[in-house]
């Protein structure tokens, strides 16, 4: 059974940083295209970015609102996906999910002064 | 950029009703379309992939159809446990979600 467990969310001030983790079991992350998706309060799902599988080059793509501020990476030895978020804005508030067909339960990020 | 227009944004139906949700792409996307179910506080769940293929273990009352730019998601007989928000999702070099359809029981 595939399980994805996100962690690392919390309350941070505008301009601050946060690193989210997504620990996987039942799935080898390096063999999958992994995405981060978020949901702002009262809004729909928004794709943030992804990292390609190792076989497809392991490169990343990002949505325009986060490009240059967010970085997706992967630690194959820990089978864990990361989302480094810098220069956070209030509009980055929401629940953050890692996914690849399967989804985690999400972790709450709140950006507020 | 491709836009995914999902409608309606919400609907209310009775138990046993047939429910239909549409998703229209702004350009041809072949069959690169998934449908997800999202219940509050839970992880979203993949129901349909490649526009019409039912994910293993998912109830057969869910179905998907369409190709090109126009896609349809159907619940053949609405059940109380189907209360959720449903999303279409285009996937290729990036992911684009429809706006979601909140399904409620009348």
PDB file of C-alpha atoms in Angstrom:
ATOM      1  CA  UNK A   1       0.000   0.000   0.000  1.00  0.00           C
ATOM      2  CA  UNK A   2       1.304   3.408  -0.987  1.00  0.00           C
ATOM      3  CA  UNK A   3       1.489   6.019   1.774  1.00  0.00           C
ATOM      4  CA  UNK A   4       2.612   9.617   1.478  1.00  0.00           C
ATOM      5  CA  UNK A   5       3.009  11.566   4.718  1.00  0.00           C
ATOM      6  CA  UNK A   6       3.635  15.304   4.607  1.00  0.00           C
ATOM      7  CA  UNK A   7       5.161  17.238   7.496  1.00  0.00           C
ATOM      8  CA  UNK A   8       6.851  20.544   8.246  1.00  0.00           C
ATOM      9  CA  UNK A   9       3.925  22.907   7.981  1.00  0.00           C
ATOM     10  CA  UNK A  10       3.281  25.670  10.465  1.00  0.00           C
ATOM     11  CA  UNK A  11       2.922  29.392  11.040  1.00  0.00           C
ATOM     12  CA  UNK A  12       5.513  31.660   9.473  1.00  0.00           C
ATOM     13  CA  UNK A  13       5.787  35.414   8.959  1.00  0.00           C
ATOM     14  CA  UNK A  14       5.720  36.984   5.493  1.00  0.00           C
ATOM     15  CA  UNK A  15       9.186  36.838   4.000  1.00  0.00           C
ATOM     16  CA  UNK A  16      10.053  33.753   5.998  1.00  0.00           C
ATOM     17  CA  UNK A  17      10.983  30.232   4.921  1.00  0.00           C
ATOM     18  CA  UNK A  18       9.673  26.751   5.524  1.00  0.00           C
ATOM     19  CA  UNK A  19      10.657  23.283   4.306  1.00  0.00           C
ATOM     20  CA  UNK A  20       7.989  20.643   3.818  1.00  0.00           C
ATOM     21  CA  UNK A  21       8.739  16.943   3.676  1.00  0.00           C
ATOM     22  CA  UNK A  22       6.828  14.075   2.099  1.00  0.00           C
ATOM     23  CA  UNK A  23       7.888  10.631   3.290  1.00  0.00           C
ATOM     24  CA  UNK A  24       6.874   7.779   1.021  1.00  0.00           C
ATOM     25  CA  UNK A  25       6.320   4.091   1.625  1.00  0.00           C
ATOM     26  CA  UNK A  26       5.178   1.473  -0.856  1.00  0.00           C
ATOM     27  CA  UNK A  27       6.518   3.658  -3.649  1.00  0.00           C
ATOM     28  CA  UNK A  28      10.046   4.486  -4.813  1.00  0.00           C
ATOM     29  CA  UNK A  29      10.026   8.258  -5.294  1.00  0.00           C
ATOM     30  CA  UNK A  30      12.901   8.264  -7.754  1.00  0.00           C
ATOM     31  CA  UNK A  31      10.769   6.180 -10.122  1.00  0.00           C
ATOM     32  CA  UNK A  32       7.820   8.598 -10.099  1.00  0.00           C
ATOM     33  CA  UNK A  33       6.954  12.108 -11.202  1.00  0.00           C
ATOM     34  CA  UNK A  34       6.121  13.774  -7.882  1.00  0.00           C
ATOM     35  CA  UNK A  35       4.138  16.970  -7.563  1.00  0.00           C
ATOM     36  CA  UNK A  36       3.303  19.438  -4.830  1.00  0.00           C
ATOM     37  CA  UNK A  37      -0.243  20.787  -4.901  1.00  0.00           C
ATOM     38  CA  UNK A  38      -1.845  23.301  -2.548  1.00  0.00           C
ATOM     39  CA  UNK A  39      -5.316  24.421  -1.592  1.00  0.00           C
ATOM     40  CA  UNK A  40      -5.838  27.933  -0.295  1.00  0.00           C
ATOM     41  CA  UNK A  41      -8.734  28.487   2.145  1.00  0.00           C
ATOM     42  CA  UNK A  42     -12.034  28.224   0.282  1.00  0.00           C
ATOM     43  CA  UNK A  43     -10.285  27.662  -3.037  1.00  0.00           C
ATOM     44  CA  UNK A  44      -9.619  24.758  -5.379  1.00  0.00           C
ATOM     45  CA  UNK A  45      -6.478  22.728  -5.970  1.00  0.00           C
ATOM     46  CA  UNK A  46      -3.431  24.464  -7.436  1.00  0.00           C
ATOM     47  CA  UNK A  47      -0.388  22.711  -8.864  1.00  0.00           C
ATOM     48  CA  UNK A  48       2.871  24.187  -7.529  1.00  0.00           C
ATOM     49  CA  UNK A  49       5.465  22.118  -9.331  1.00  0.00           C
ATOM     50  CA  UNK A  50       6.953  18.698  -9.888  1.00  0.00           C
ATOM     51  CA  UNK A  51      10.153  16.724 -10.090  1.00  0.00           C
ATOM     52  CA  UNK A  52      10.532  14.165 -12.829  1.00  0.00           C
ATOM     53  CA  UNK A  53      11.557  10.596 -12.225  1.00  0.00           C
ATOM     54  CA  UNK A  54      15.243   9.763 -12.343  1.00  0.00           C
ATOM     55  CA  UNK A  55      14.684   7.978 -15.650  1.00  0.00           C
ATOM     56  CA  UNK A  56      13.202  11.188 -17.091  1.00  0.00           C
ATOM     57  CA  UNK A  57      16.062  13.325 -15.873  1.00  0.00           C
ATOM     58  CA  UNK A  58      14.980  14.314 -12.377  1.00  0.00           C
ATOM     59  CA  UNK A  59      14.391  17.908 -13.467  1.00  0.00           C
ATOM     60  CA  UNK A  60      11.827  20.281 -12.010  1.00  0.00           C
ATOM     61  CA  UNK A  61       9.113  22.616 -13.259  1.00  0.00           C
ATOM     62  CA  UNK A  62       7.188  25.226 -11.274  1.00  0.00           C
ATOM     63  CA  UNK A  63       3.989  27.204 -11.570  1.00  0.00           C
ATOM     64  CA  UNK A  64       4.428  30.921 -12.187  1.00  0.00           C
ATOM     65  CA  UNK A  65       3.285  32.113  -8.702  1.00  0.00           C
ATOM     66  CA  UNK A  66       6.094  30.191  -6.965  1.00  0.00           C
ATOM     67  CA  UNK A  67       8.862  30.137  -9.554  1.00  0.00           C
ATOM     68  CA  UNK A  68      12.095  31.475  -8.095  1.00  0.00           C
ATOM     69  CA  UNK A  69      10.829  31.154  -4.508  1.00  0.00           C
ATOM     70  CA  UNK A  70      10.067  27.430  -4.136  1.00  0.00           C
ATOM     71  CA  UNK A  71      12.386  24.484  -4.798  1.00  0.00           C
ATOM     72  CA  UNK A  72      11.453  20.813  -5.061  1.00  0.00           C
ATOM     73  CA  UNK A  73      14.062  18.181  -4.291  1.00  0.00           C
ATOM     74  CA  UNK A  74      14.279  14.536  -3.392  1.00  0.00           C
ATOM     75  CA  UNK A  75      16.477  12.417  -1.100  1.00  0.00           C
ATOM     76  CA  UNK A  76      16.474   8.945  -2.596  1.00  0.00           C
ATOM     77  CA  UNK A  77      18.252   7.427   0.423  1.00  0.00           C
ATOM     78  CA  UNK A  78      15.345   8.547   2.628  1.00  0.00           C
ATOM     79  CA  UNK A  79      12.671   8.108  -0.051  1.00  0.00           C
ATOM     80  CA  UNK A  80      11.512  11.600   0.846  1.00  0.00           C
ATOM     81  CA  UNK A  81      10.378  14.561  -1.235  1.00  0.00           C
ATOM     82  CA  UNK A  82      10.945  18.142  -0.140  1.00  0.00           C
ATOM     83  CA  UNK A  83       9.494  21.554  -0.856  1.00  0.00           C
ATOM     84  CA  UNK A  84      11.701  24.446   0.185  1.00  0.00           C
ATOM     85  CA  UNK A  85       9.613  27.614   0.375  1.00  0.00           C
ATOM     86  CA  UNK A  86      11.363  30.988   0.619  1.00  0.00           C
ATOM     87  CA  UNK A  87      10.114  34.581   0.562  1.00  0.00           C
ATOM     88  CA  UNK A  88       6.707  33.387   1.700  1.00  0.00           C
ATOM     89  CA  UNK A  89       3.653  35.569   1.087  1.00  0.00           C
ATOM     90  CA  UNK A  90       0.264  35.619   2.773  1.00  0.00           C
ATOM     91  CA  UNK A  91      -1.234  34.190  -0.407  1.00  0.00           C
ATOM     92  CA  UNK A  92       0.897  31.052   0.064  1.00  0.00           C
ATOM     93  CA  UNK A  93      -1.342  30.081   2.991  1.00  0.00           C
ATOM     94  CA  UNK A  94      -3.060  26.756   2.503  1.00  0.00           C
ATOM     95  CA  UNK A  95      -2.861  23.002   2.790  1.00  0.00           C
ATOM     96  CA  UNK A  96       0.055  21.515   0.884  1.00  0.00           C
ATOM     97  CA  UNK A  97      -0.090  18.025  -0.603  1.00  0.00           C
ATOM     98  CA  UNK A  98       2.471  15.816  -2.277  1.00  0.00           C
ATOM     99  CA  UNK A  99       1.010  13.588  -4.934  1.00  0.00           C
ATOM    100  CA  UNK A 100       1.520  11.262  -7.855  1.00  0.00           C
ATOM    101  CA  UNK A 101      -1.932   9.811  -8.443  1.00  0.00           C
ATOM    102  CA  UNK A 102      -1.728   8.892  -4.780  1.00  0.00           C
ATOM    103  CA  UNK A 103      -1.987  11.795  -2.348  1.00  0.00           C
ATOM    104  CA  UNK A 104      -0.886  12.512   1.178  1.00  0.00           C
ATOM    105  CA  UNK A 105      -3.191  13.987   3.828  1.00  0.00           C
ATOM    106  CA  UNK A 106      -1.564  17.390   3.519  1.00  0.00           C
ATOM    107  CA  UNK A 107       0.165  19.803   5.876  1.00  0.00           C
ATOM    108  CA  UNK A 108      -1.099  23.273   6.811  1.00  0.00           C
ATOM    109  CA  UNK A 109       1.020  26.309   6.019  1.00  0.00           C
ATOM    110  CA  UNK A 110      -0.068  29.666   7.399  1.00  0.00           C
ATOM    111  CA  UNK A 111       1.762  32.831   6.408  1.00  0.00           C
ATOM    112  CA  UNK A 112       0.730  35.678   8.660  1.00  0.00           C
ATOM    113  CA  UNK A 113       2.264  38.483  10.671  1.00  0.00           C
TER     114      UNK A 113
ATOM    115  CA  UNK B   1      -1.622  28.048 -21.373  1.00  0.00           C
ATOM    116  CA  UNK B   2      -4.299  25.386 -21.237  1.00  0.00           C
ATOM    117  CA  UNK B   3      -7.382  26.243 -19.175  1.00  0.00           C
ATOM    118  CA  UNK B   4      -9.701  23.618 -17.696  1.00  0.00           C
ATOM    119  CA  UNK B   5     -13.286  24.791 -17.273  1.00  0.00           C
ATOM    120  CA  UNK B   6     -15.306  22.566 -14.962  1.00  0.00           C
ATOM    121  CA  UNK B   7     -19.043  22.859 -14.462  1.00  0.00           C
ATOM    122  CA  UNK B   8     -21.159  23.158 -12.502  1.00  0.00           C
ATOM    123  CA  UNK B   9     -19.258  24.591  -9.540  1.00  0.00           C
ATOM    124  CA  UNK B  10     -21.792  22.973  -7.222  1.00  0.00           C
ATOM    125  CA  UNK B  11     -24.833  20.761  -7.437  1.00  0.00           C
ATOM    126  CA  UNK B  12     -27.443  19.288  -5.166  1.00  0.00           C
ATOM    127  CA  UNK B  13     -29.050  15.954  -6.020  1.00  0.00           C
ATOM    128  CA  UNK B  14     -31.072  13.215  -4.362  1.00  0.00           C
ATOM    129  CA  UNK B  15     -29.775   9.812  -3.358  1.00  0.00           C
ATOM    130  CA  UNK B  16     -30.059   7.553  -6.390  1.00  0.00           C
ATOM    131  CA  UNK B  17     -29.855  10.389  -8.922  1.00  0.00           C
ATOM    132  CA  UNK B  18     -27.521  10.341 -11.875  1.00  0.00           C
ATOM    133  CA  UNK B  19     -24.963  13.144 -11.546  1.00  0.00           C
ATOM    134  CA  UNK B  20     -22.916  14.538 -14.409  1.00  0.00           C
ATOM    135  CA  UNK B  21     -19.937  16.917 -14.279  1.00  0.00           C
ATOM    136  CA  UNK B  22     -18.217  18.333 -17.336  1.00  0.00           C
ATOM    137  CA  UNK B  23     -14.700  19.530 -17.925  1.00  0.00           C
ATOM    138  CA  UNK B  24     -13.697  21.448 -21.024  1.00  0.00           C
ATOM    139  CA  UNK B  25     -10.104  22.082 -22.065  1.00  0.00           C
ATOM    140  CA  UNK B  26      -9.139  25.216 -23.982  1.00  0.00           C
ATOM    141  CA  UNK B  27      -7.263  23.063 -26.477  1.00  0.00           C
ATOM    142  CA  UNK B  28      -7.006  19.391 -27.392  1.00  0.00           C
ATOM    143  CA  UNK B  29      -5.486  17.373 -24.547  1.00  0.00           C
ATOM    144  CA  UNK B  30      -6.080  13.889 -25.964  1.00  0.00           C
ATOM    145  CA  UNK B  31      -7.013  11.690 -22.981  1.00  0.00           C
ATOM    146  CA  UNK B  32      -4.589  13.190 -20.469  1.00  0.00           C
ATOM    147  CA  UNK B  33      -7.309  13.683 -17.901  1.00  0.00           C
ATOM    148  CA  UNK B  34      -7.876  12.421 -14.359  1.00  0.00           C
ATOM    149  CA  UNK B  35     -10.864  12.776 -12.038  1.00  0.00           C
ATOM    150  CA  UNK B  36     -10.339  13.059  -8.279  1.00  0.00           C
ATOM    151  CA  UNK B  37     -12.672  12.991  -5.298  1.00  0.00           C
ATOM    152  CA  UNK B  38     -11.804  15.228  -2.338  1.00  0.00           C
ATOM    153  CA  UNK B  39     -13.526  15.003   1.023  1.00  0.00           C
ATOM    154  CA  UNK B  40     -12.783  17.636   3.710  1.00  0.00           C
ATOM    155  CA  UNK B  41      -9.772  16.751   5.828  1.00  0.00           C
ATOM    156  CA  UNK B  42      -8.947  13.734   3.686  1.00  0.00           C
ATOM    157  CA  UNK B  43      -6.415  13.046   0.967  1.00  0.00           C
ATOM    158  CA  UNK B  44      -7.865  13.437  -2.524  1.00  0.00           C
ATOM    159  CA  UNK B  45      -8.542  10.117  -4.206  1.00  0.00           C
ATOM    160  CA  UNK B  46      -7.979   9.198  -7.841  1.00  0.00           C
ATOM    161  CA  UNK B  47     -11.160   7.775  -9.383  1.00  0.00           C
ATOM    162  CA  UNK B  48     -10.625   7.869 -13.149  1.00  0.00           C
ATOM    163  CA  UNK B  49      -7.441   8.160 -15.193  1.00  0.00           C
ATOM    164  CA  UNK B  50      -6.797   8.577 -18.907  1.00  0.00           C
ATOM    165  CA  UNK B  51     -10.308  10.086 -19.121  1.00  0.00           C
ATOM    166  CA  UNK B  52     -12.232   6.822 -18.827  1.00  0.00           C
ATOM    167  CA  UNK B  53     -10.289   4.144 -16.970  1.00  0.00           C
ATOM    168  CA  UNK B  54     -11.597   3.289 -13.527  1.00  0.00           C
ATOM    169  CA  UNK B  55      -8.885   3.145 -10.858  1.00  0.00           C
ATOM    170  CA  UNK B  56      -8.623  -0.257  -9.190  1.00  0.00           C
ATOM    171  CA  UNK B  57     -10.915  -0.643  -6.214  1.00  0.00           C
ATOM    172  CA  UNK B  58     -13.129   2.313  -7.132  1.00  0.00           C
ATOM    173  CA  UNK B  59     -16.881   1.792  -7.304  1.00  0.00           C
ATOM    174  CA  UNK B  60     -18.273   1.136 -10.790  1.00  0.00           C
ATOM    175  CA  UNK B  61     -20.951   3.773 -10.257  1.00  0.00           C
ATOM    176  CA  UNK B  62     -18.214   6.277 -11.169  1.00  0.00           C
ATOM    177  CA  UNK B  63     -17.352   6.639 -14.850  1.00  0.00           C
ATOM    178  CA  UNK B  64     -15.607   9.021 -17.198  1.00  0.00           C
ATOM    179  CA  UNK B  65     -15.829   9.682 -20.908  1.00  0.00           C
ATOM    180  CA  UNK B  66     -14.747  12.103 -23.583  1.00  0.00           C
ATOM    181  CA  UNK B  67     -11.704  12.997 -25.621  1.00  0.00           C
ATOM    182  CA  UNK B  68     -10.123  15.962 -27.294  1.00  0.00           C
ATOM    183  CA  UNK B  69     -11.449  18.948 -25.378  1.00  0.00           C
ATOM    184  CA  UNK B  70     -14.700  17.759 -23.797  1.00  0.00           C
ATOM    185  CA  UNK B  71     -14.929  15.332 -20.908  1.00  0.00           C
ATOM    186  CA  UNK B  72     -17.686  14.047 -18.644  1.00  0.00           C
ATOM    187  CA  UNK B  73     -17.669  12.471 -15.196  1.00  0.00           C
ATOM    188  CA  UNK B  74     -20.757  10.568 -14.080  1.00  0.00           C
ATOM    189  CA  UNK B  75     -22.014   9.105 -10.829  1.00  0.00           C
ATOM    190  CA  UNK B  76     -24.687   6.670 -11.963  1.00  0.00           C
ATOM    191  CA  UNK B  77     -26.543   6.540  -8.642  1.00  0.00           C
ATOM    192  CA  UNK B  78     -25.568   9.118  -6.048  1.00  0.00           C
ATOM    193  CA  UNK B  79     -24.886   7.738  -2.573  1.00  0.00           C
ATOM    194  CA  UNK B  80     -24.458   9.637   0.718  1.00  0.00           C
ATOM    195  CA  UNK B  81     -20.774   8.704   0.839  1.00  0.00           C
ATOM    196  CA  UNK B  82     -20.242  10.461  -2.501  1.00  0.00           C
ATOM    197  CA  UNK B  83     -20.581  13.885  -0.880  1.00  0.00           C
ATOM    198  CA  UNK B  84     -17.301  15.571  -1.813  1.00  0.00           C
ATOM    199  CA  UNK B  85     -15.720  17.988  -4.215  1.00  0.00           C
ATOM    200  CA  UNK B  86     -14.708  16.493  -7.555  1.00  0.00           C
ATOM    201  CA  UNK B  87     -11.870  17.817  -9.721  1.00  0.00           C
ATOM    202  CA  UNK B  88     -10.741  17.141 -13.233  1.00  0.00           C
ATOM    203  CA  UNK B  89      -7.006  17.355 -13.788  1.00  0.00           C
ATOM    204  CA  UNK B  90      -5.043  17.657 -17.002  1.00  0.00           C
ATOM    205  CA  UNK B  91      -1.577  16.158 -16.883  1.00  0.00           C
ATOM    206  CA  UNK B  92       1.329  16.463 -19.264  1.00  0.00           C
ATOM    207  CA  UNK B  93       4.431  18.572 -18.649  1.00  0.00           C
ATOM    208  CA  UNK B  94       2.449  20.236 -15.869  1.00  0.00           C
ATOM    209  CA  UNK B  95      -0.795  19.682 -14.003  1.00  0.00           C
ATOM    210  CA  UNK B  96      -3.858  21.865 -14.375  1.00  0.00           C
ATOM    211  CA  UNK B  97      -6.947  21.394 -12.231  1.00  0.00           C
ATOM    212  CA  UNK B  98     -10.493  22.310 -13.005  1.00  0.00           C
ATOM    213  CA  UNK B  99     -12.210  24.573 -10.513  1.00  0.00           C
ATOM    214  CA  UNK B 100     -13.976  21.738  -8.734  1.00  0.00           C
ATOM    215  CA  UNK B 101     -17.604  20.674  -8.322  1.00  0.00           C
ATOM    216  CA  UNK B 102     -19.055  20.448  -4.836  1.00  0.00           C
ATOM    217  CA  UNK B 103     -21.653  17.673  -4.707  1.00  0.00           C
ATOM    218  CA  UNK B 104     -24.305  17.768  -1.992  1.00  0.00           C
ATOM    219  CA  UNK B 105     -27.358  15.696  -1.119  1.00  0.00           C
ATOM    220  CA  UNK B 106     -30.727  17.365  -1.619  1.00  0.00           C
TER     221      UNK B 106
END
